[in-house]
């Protein structure tokens, strides 16, 4: 069953302790859709400028990602410049240029309106609300955001949060959104705002999933080579939502949400092995399966 994503498509300029790249392809919707495409068909809503490489669009199409909802506008593509210090869990933004996103008013293609799974990726909350209003009867809607939008549009963001089922954010963002430092308290406070489930991304410390009385913790895969954490959060969300969408028709259990958390963690672990989408775009089913098995042995124990 199809999964709809709205989010950024970008040129990123990134410096990490392990290297530096200029104007490589990035963006929340790019990472999300690639990650999810290994598990379910994806419909993408975004905007790029005429400067965006056709080769990347062809690569996304070749992965079965539906680009009918992608607008190629006059003007230049969204750009993000950032850096990481040795603490790779914290991305420092140097510059955000919205460019073609300034005037983007998405109209969903008719076929997208029936989407049952929706991911409101990191982008202007106004666009997230616009998209949500155009989907007829979604089964699961999840949302991500970042400090940029928490600071810029806090009211609109609260409005979107109220209308979604799952919030998938990193630990700094949930602290900022709720004013709670303790992550369990922060998640409970977030759930009182509307969403029934909260996923907290903690970079190299893994992920916490909370719903009602449940807490599930997934580790991050302990890699020897990490180049660039950019896109890990969106790739996690793509694997997480991609798995849930792939189970459409089944009554989802808490065990499905746990497995979704592991799928997200496994797919995200590839993204950080190279800059941009280099590693993520050419995965095989065998590589994903063997990493899932590695997660199982990483956490398996008996009492
Ligand atoms: P993450 O998965 O959290 O590492 O997100 C990385 C992606 O977010 C990068 O490829 C950026 O292009 C994109 N990004 C950075 N700032 C913003 C923003 N304010 N709105 C939307 N996307 C952004």
Short mmCIF file of C-alpha atoms and ligand atoms in Angstrom, two decimals:
data_model
loop_
_atom_site.label_atom_id
_atom_site.label_comp_id
_atom_site.label_asym_id
_atom_site.label_seq_id
_atom_site.Cartn_x
_atom_site.Cartn_y
_atom_site.Cartn_z
CA UNK A 1 0.00 0.00 0.00
CA UNK A 2 1.35 3.40 -0.92
CA UNK A 3 3.15 5.66 1.45
CA UNK A 4 3.04 9.40 0.83
CA UNK A 5 5.89 11.67 1.93
CA UNK A 6 6.23 15.43 1.86
CA UNK A 7 9.58 16.96 2.77
CA UNK A 8 12.63 18.76 1.51
CA UNK A 9 14.83 17.91 -1.45
CA UNK A 10 18.08 19.72 -1.12
CA UNK A 11 21.66 20.48 -1.90
CA UNK A 12 23.67 19.95 1.29
CA UNK A 13 27.14 21.26 2.11
CA UNK A 14 28.47 19.31 5.07
CA UNK A 15 31.59 19.15 7.15
CA UNK A 16 32.18 16.29 9.56
CA UNK A 17 35.40 15.30 11.39
CA UNK A 18 35.84 12.73 8.60
CA UNK A 19 35.54 14.89 5.50
CA UNK A 20 33.74 17.68 3.73
CA UNK A 21 31.37 17.82 0.75
CA UNK A 22 29.79 20.71 -1.19
CA UNK A 23 26.32 20.73 -2.77
CA UNK A 24 25.57 17.03 -2.56
CA UNK A 25 22.00 15.79 -2.89
CA UNK A 26 20.09 15.58 0.41
CA UNK A 27 16.77 16.58 1.95
CA UNK A 28 14.29 14.87 4.26
CA UNK A 29 12.05 13.57 1.45
CA UNK A 30 15.01 12.26 -0.54
CA UNK A 31 16.41 10.15 2.32
CA UNK A 32 12.97 9.08 3.50
CA UNK A 33 11.71 7.92 0.10
CA UNK A 34 14.88 6.00 -0.75
CA UNK A 35 14.83 4.17 2.60
CA UNK A 36 11.12 3.34 2.38
CA UNK A 37 11.38 2.23 -1.26
CA UNK A 38 13.02 -1.03 -0.14
CA UNK A 39 9.80 -1.98 1.68
CA UNK A 40 6.81 -0.36 -0.04
CA UNK A 41 5.81 1.88 -2.98
CA UNK A 42 6.42 5.57 -2.22
CA UNK A 43 4.72 8.75 -3.49
CA UNK A 44 6.81 11.86 -3.13
CA UNK A 45 5.68 15.50 -2.75
CA UNK A 46 8.36 18.16 -2.90
CA UNK A 47 9.80 20.95 -5.03
CA UNK A 48 13.21 21.38 -6.64
CA UNK A 49 14.66 24.07 -8.87
CA UNK A 50 15.79 23.66 -12.46
CA UNK A 51 19.32 23.15 -11.09
CA UNK A 52 18.47 19.78 -9.47
CA UNK A 53 20.26 16.87 -11.21
CA UNK A 54 18.11 14.87 -13.59
CA UNK A 55 20.29 11.85 -12.83
CA UNK A 56 19.04 11.87 -9.20
CA UNK A 57 15.40 12.05 -10.30
CA UNK A 58 16.01 9.13 -12.66
CA UNK A 59 17.64 7.18 -9.83
CA UNK A 60 14.57 7.80 -7.56
CA UNK A 61 12.20 6.74 -10.37
CA UNK A 62 14.26 3.64 -11.00
CA UNK A 63 13.72 2.72 -7.32
CA UNK A 64 9.96 2.83 -8.01
CA UNK A 65 9.41 6.18 -6.27
CA UNK A 66 6.41 7.99 -7.80
CA UNK A 67 7.46 11.56 -8.72
CA UNK A 68 4.09 12.86 -9.98
CA UNK A 69 3.92 15.04 -6.87
CA UNK A 70 7.35 16.57 -7.43
CA UNK A 71 7.36 20.09 -8.86
CA UNK A 72 10.34 21.34 -10.83
CA UNK A 73 10.01 25.10 -10.37
CA UNK A 74 11.77 28.14 -11.82
CA UNK A 75 14.45 29.09 -9.32
CA UNK A 76 17.00 27.28 -7.22
CA UNK A 77 16.75 24.22 -5.01
CA UNK A 78 16.60 24.37 -1.17
CA UNK A 79 20.10 24.45 0.32
CA UNK A 80 21.35 23.48 3.76
CA UNK A 81 24.85 24.02 5.08
CA UNK A 82 25.91 22.39 8.34
CA UNK A 83 28.68 20.76 10.28
CA UNK A 84 29.22 18.12 12.95
CA UNK A 85 31.85 18.01 15.66
CA UNK A 86 32.98 14.72 17.22
CA UNK A 87 29.55 14.51 18.83
CA UNK A 88 27.83 13.38 15.63
CA UNK A 89 24.46 13.48 17.36
CA UNK A 90 24.29 17.26 17.05
CA UNK A 91 23.98 18.88 13.59
CA UNK A 92 24.99 22.55 13.63
CA UNK A 93 23.20 24.58 10.97
CA UNK A 94 25.27 27.29 9.28
CA UNK A 95 22.74 28.32 6.66
CA UNK A 96 19.25 27.36 5.44
CA UNK A 97 18.11 28.75 2.07
CA UNK A 98 14.49 27.85 1.40
CA UNK A 99 14.61 29.10 -2.23
CA UNK A 100 11.86 27.34 -4.26
CA UNK A 101 10.13 26.30 -1.00
CA UNK A 102 9.29 29.99 -0.28
CA UNK A 103 6.36 29.91 -2.72
CA UNK A 104 5.52 26.23 -2.84
CA UNK A 105 1.78 25.50 -2.68
CA UNK A 106 1.44 21.75 -3.25
CA UNK A 107 -1.64 20.31 -4.93
CA UNK A 108 -1.79 16.54 -4.53
CA UNK A 109 -2.25 14.48 -7.70
CA UNK A 110 -5.65 12.74 -7.53
CA UNK A 111 -4.04 9.30 -7.12
CA UNK A 112 -2.13 10.48 -4.01
CA UNK A 113 -5.26 11.53 -2.11
CA UNK A 114 -6.15 7.96 -1.24
CA UNK A 115 -2.79 7.29 0.45
CA UNK A 116 -3.26 5.37 3.71
CA UNK A 117 0.20 6.06 5.16
CA UNK A 118 1.52 9.60 5.30
CA UNK A 119 4.85 10.95 6.48
CA UNK A 120 5.02 14.70 7.05
CA UNK A 121 8.78 15.04 6.75
CA UNK A 122 10.87 17.88 8.05
CA UNK A 123 9.60 21.00 6.25
CA UNK A 124 7.45 24.09 6.90
CA UNK A 125 4.52 23.02 9.16
CA UNK A 126 2.24 25.04 6.90
CA UNK A 127 3.06 22.66 4.04
CA UNK A 128 2.58 19.67 6.35
CA UNK A 129 -0.93 20.94 7.22
CA UNK A 130 -1.72 21.67 3.54
CA UNK A 131 -0.85 18.13 2.56
CA UNK A 132 -2.73 16.54 5.43
CA UNK A 133 -5.88 18.45 4.49
CA UNK A 134 -5.71 16.95 0.98
CA UNK A 135 -5.44 13.27 1.99
CA UNK A 136 -8.86 11.66 2.28
CA UNK A 137 -8.68 8.93 4.91
CA UNK A 138 -5.17 8.18 6.12
CA UNK A 139 -4.64 5.22 8.45
CA UNK A 140 -1.34 6.35 9.96
CA UNK A 141 0.15 9.84 9.82
CA UNK A 142 3.62 10.47 11.24
CA UNK A 143 5.56 13.71 11.57
CA UNK A 144 9.15 14.88 11.87
CA UNK A 145 10.46 18.41 12.37
CA UNK A 146 13.58 20.25 13.52
CA UNK A 147 14.69 23.20 15.62
CA UNK A 148 14.50 25.55 12.61
CA UNK A 149 10.70 25.08 12.36
CA UNK A 150 10.15 24.85 16.14
CA UNK A 151 11.64 28.34 16.34
CA UNK A 152 10.00 29.75 13.20
CA UNK A 153 6.42 28.41 13.37
CA UNK A 154 5.70 27.03 16.86
CA UNK A 155 1.92 27.56 16.69
CA UNK A 156 1.41 25.88 13.33
CA UNK A 157 3.68 23.05 14.42
CA UNK A 158 1.53 22.42 17.49
CA UNK A 159 -1.51 22.33 15.22
CA UNK A 160 0.06 19.61 13.04
CA UNK A 161 1.24 17.63 16.08
CA UNK A 162 -2.36 17.56 17.35
CA UNK A 163 -3.50 15.87 14.12
CA UNK A 164 -0.92 13.09 13.74
CA UNK A 165 -0.67 9.54 15.12
CA UNK A 166 3.10 9.33 15.54
CA UNK A 167 5.78 11.92 16.21
CA UNK A 168 9.31 10.91 15.14
CA UNK A 169 11.82 13.48 16.42
CA UNK A 170 15.31 13.60 17.86
CA UNK A 171 15.99 14.03 21.56
CA UNK A 172 16.93 17.72 21.39
CA UNK A 173 13.74 18.48 19.47
CA UNK A 174 11.37 16.71 21.87
CA UNK A 175 13.03 18.53 24.77
CA UNK A 176 12.53 21.84 22.97
CA UNK A 177 8.94 21.03 21.98
CA UNK A 178 7.82 19.93 25.45
CA UNK A 179 10.13 21.83 27.80
CA UNK A 180 10.92 18.49 29.53
CA UNK A 181 14.51 17.27 29.80
CA UNK A 182 13.67 13.69 30.83
CA UNK A 183 12.82 11.79 27.64
CA UNK A 184 10.14 9.54 29.13
CA UNK A 185 8.37 12.56 30.65
CA UNK A 186 8.82 14.47 27.38
CA UNK A 187 7.25 11.60 25.40
CA UNK A 188 4.30 11.40 27.81
CA UNK A 189 3.77 15.14 27.51
CA UNK A 190 3.93 14.86 23.72
CA UNK A 191 1.31 12.07 23.79
CA UNK A 192 -0.98 14.34 25.83
CA UNK A 193 -0.76 16.81 22.91
CA UNK A 194 -2.43 14.25 20.59
CA UNK A 195 -0.19 11.56 19.05
CA UNK A 196 -0.59 8.03 20.43
CA UNK A 197 3.03 7.08 19.75
CA UNK A 198 6.36 8.82 19.97
CA UNK A 199 9.70 7.78 18.53
CA UNK A 200 12.78 9.55 19.88
CA UNK A 201 15.93 9.36 17.72
CA UNK A 202 19.10 9.47 19.81
CA UNK A 203 21.79 9.18 17.13
CA UNK A 204 24.51 6.72 18.08
CA UNK A 205 22.53 5.80 21.23
CA UNK A 206 19.67 4.38 19.16
CA UNK A 207 15.94 4.95 19.37
CA UNK A 208 13.25 4.96 22.06
CA UNK A 209 9.71 4.01 21.04
CA UNK A 210 6.86 4.83 23.43
CA UNK A 211 3.13 4.20 23.26
CA UNK A 212 0.68 4.07 26.16
CA UNK A 213 2.47 1.99 28.78
CA UNK A 214 5.00 0.49 26.31
CA UNK A 215 8.65 1.41 25.96
CA UNK A 216 10.94 -0.26 23.44
CA UNK A 217 14.61 0.61 23.00
CA UNK A 218 16.60 -0.19 19.86
CA UNK A 219 20.34 0.33 19.76
CA UNK A 220 22.13 1.99 16.85
CA UNK A 221 24.23 -0.50 14.93
CA UNK A 222 27.83 -0.16 16.19
CA UNK A 223 29.60 0.66 12.93
CA UNK A 224 33.35 0.93 12.52
CA UNK A 225 33.09 3.50 9.75
CA UNK A 226 30.83 6.52 10.07
CA UNK A 227 31.29 9.34 7.59
CA UNK A 228 28.24 11.52 7.84
CA UNK A 229 25.13 11.26 10.04
CA UNK A 230 23.09 13.54 7.73
CA UNK A 231 19.92 11.81 6.65
CA UNK A 232 20.07 9.09 9.31
CA UNK A 233 16.91 10.40 10.97
CA UNK A 234 14.96 10.52 7.72
CA UNK A 235 16.25 7.11 6.65
CA UNK A 236 15.12 5.73 10.02
CA UNK A 237 11.66 7.20 9.45
CA UNK A 238 11.57 5.74 5.91
CA UNK A 239 12.37 2.25 7.17
CA UNK A 240 9.92 2.61 10.08
CA UNK A 241 6.96 3.85 8.00
CA UNK A 242 7.91 1.65 5.03
CA UNK A 243 7.58 -1.44 7.20
CA UNK A 244 4.22 -0.33 8.67
CA UNK A 245 2.86 0.43 5.17
CA UNK A 246 4.08 -2.96 3.93
CA UNK A 247 1.84 -4.58 6.57
CA UNK A 248 -1.28 -2.83 5.27
CA UNK A 249 -4.37 -4.95 5.74
CA UNK A 250 -2.99 -6.60 8.87
CA UNK A 251 -4.05 -5.43 12.32
CA UNK A 252 -0.84 -3.83 13.56
CA UNK A 253 0.38 -5.04 16.92
CA UNK A 254 2.97 -3.58 19.28
CA UNK A 255 5.35 -6.25 17.89
CA UNK A 256 4.94 -4.67 14.42
CA UNK A 257 5.91 -1.27 15.81
CA UNK A 258 8.97 -2.86 17.42
CA UNK A 259 9.99 -4.49 14.14
CA UNK A 260 9.36 -1.19 12.33
CA UNK A 261 11.78 0.43 14.79
CA UNK A 262 14.41 -2.19 13.95
CA UNK A 263 13.86 -1.81 10.18
CA UNK A 264 14.32 1.93 10.55
CA UNK A 265 17.49 1.49 12.61
CA UNK A 266 18.93 -1.08 10.18
CA UNK A 267 18.35 1.02 7.06
CA UNK A 268 19.60 4.21 8.75
CA UNK A 269 22.83 2.43 9.66
CA UNK A 270 23.74 2.25 5.96
CA UNK A 271 23.12 5.96 5.34
CA UNK A 272 25.88 7.08 7.72
CA UNK A 273 28.52 4.89 6.04
CA UNK A 274 28.95 7.43 3.21
CA UNK A 275 28.15 11.04 2.36
CA UNK A 276 24.81 11.93 0.74
CA UNK A 277 22.64 9.06 -0.51
CA UNK A 278 25.61 7.14 -1.92
CA UNK A 279 25.23 4.08 0.30
CA UNK A 280 21.45 4.18 0.68
CA UNK A 281 20.62 4.20 -3.01
CA UNK A 282 22.20 0.87 -3.94
CA UNK A 283 21.23 -1.52 -1.13
CA UNK A 284 20.23 -5.10 -1.78
CA UNK A 285 17.55 -7.02 0.08
CA UNK A 286 20.31 -9.38 1.29
CA UNK A 287 22.25 -6.51 2.87
CA UNK A 288 19.13 -5.30 4.69
CA UNK A 289 18.27 -8.81 5.87
CA UNK A 290 21.76 -9.48 7.13
CA UNK A 291 21.74 -6.22 9.08
CA UNK A 292 18.37 -7.14 10.61
CA UNK A 293 19.96 -10.42 11.71
CA UNK A 294 22.88 -8.46 13.17
CA UNK A 295 20.41 -6.37 15.21
CA UNK A 296 18.83 -9.53 16.49
CA UNK A 297 22.11 -10.98 17.71
CA UNK A 298 23.13 -7.60 19.13
CA UNK A 299 20.19 -7.53 21.53
CA UNK A 300 19.39 -11.21 22.10
CA UNK A 301 19.88 -12.64 25.58
CA UNK A 302 18.32 -15.19 27.86
CA UNK A 303 17.49 -15.20 31.53
P1 LIG B 1 18.43 14.30 9.25
O1 LIG B 1 17.87 13.01 8.74
O2 LIG B 1 17.70 14.79 10.46
O3 LIG B 1 19.91 14.26 9.38
O4 LIG B 1 18.10 15.41 8.12
C1 LIG B 1 18.99 15.75 7.13
C2 LIG B 1 18.38 16.55 5.99
O5 LIG B 1 17.53 17.60 6.47
C3 LIG B 1 19.45 17.23 5.16
O6 LIG B 1 19.68 16.50 3.97
C4 LIG B 1 18.92 18.65 4.91
O7 LIG B 1 18.85 18.98 3.53
C5 LIG B 1 17.54 18.65 5.52
N1 LIG B 1 17.23 19.90 6.24
C6 LIG B 1 18.07 20.65 7.00
N2 LIG B 1 17.41 21.74 7.49
C7 LIG B 1 16.12 21.65 7.03
C8 LIG B 1 14.94 22.46 7.21
N3 LIG B 1 14.95 23.58 7.95
N4 LIG B 1 13.80 22.04 6.60
C9 LIG B 1 13.79 20.91 5.87
N5 LIG B 1 14.85 20.12 5.65
C10 LIG B 1 16.01 20.48 6.23
#
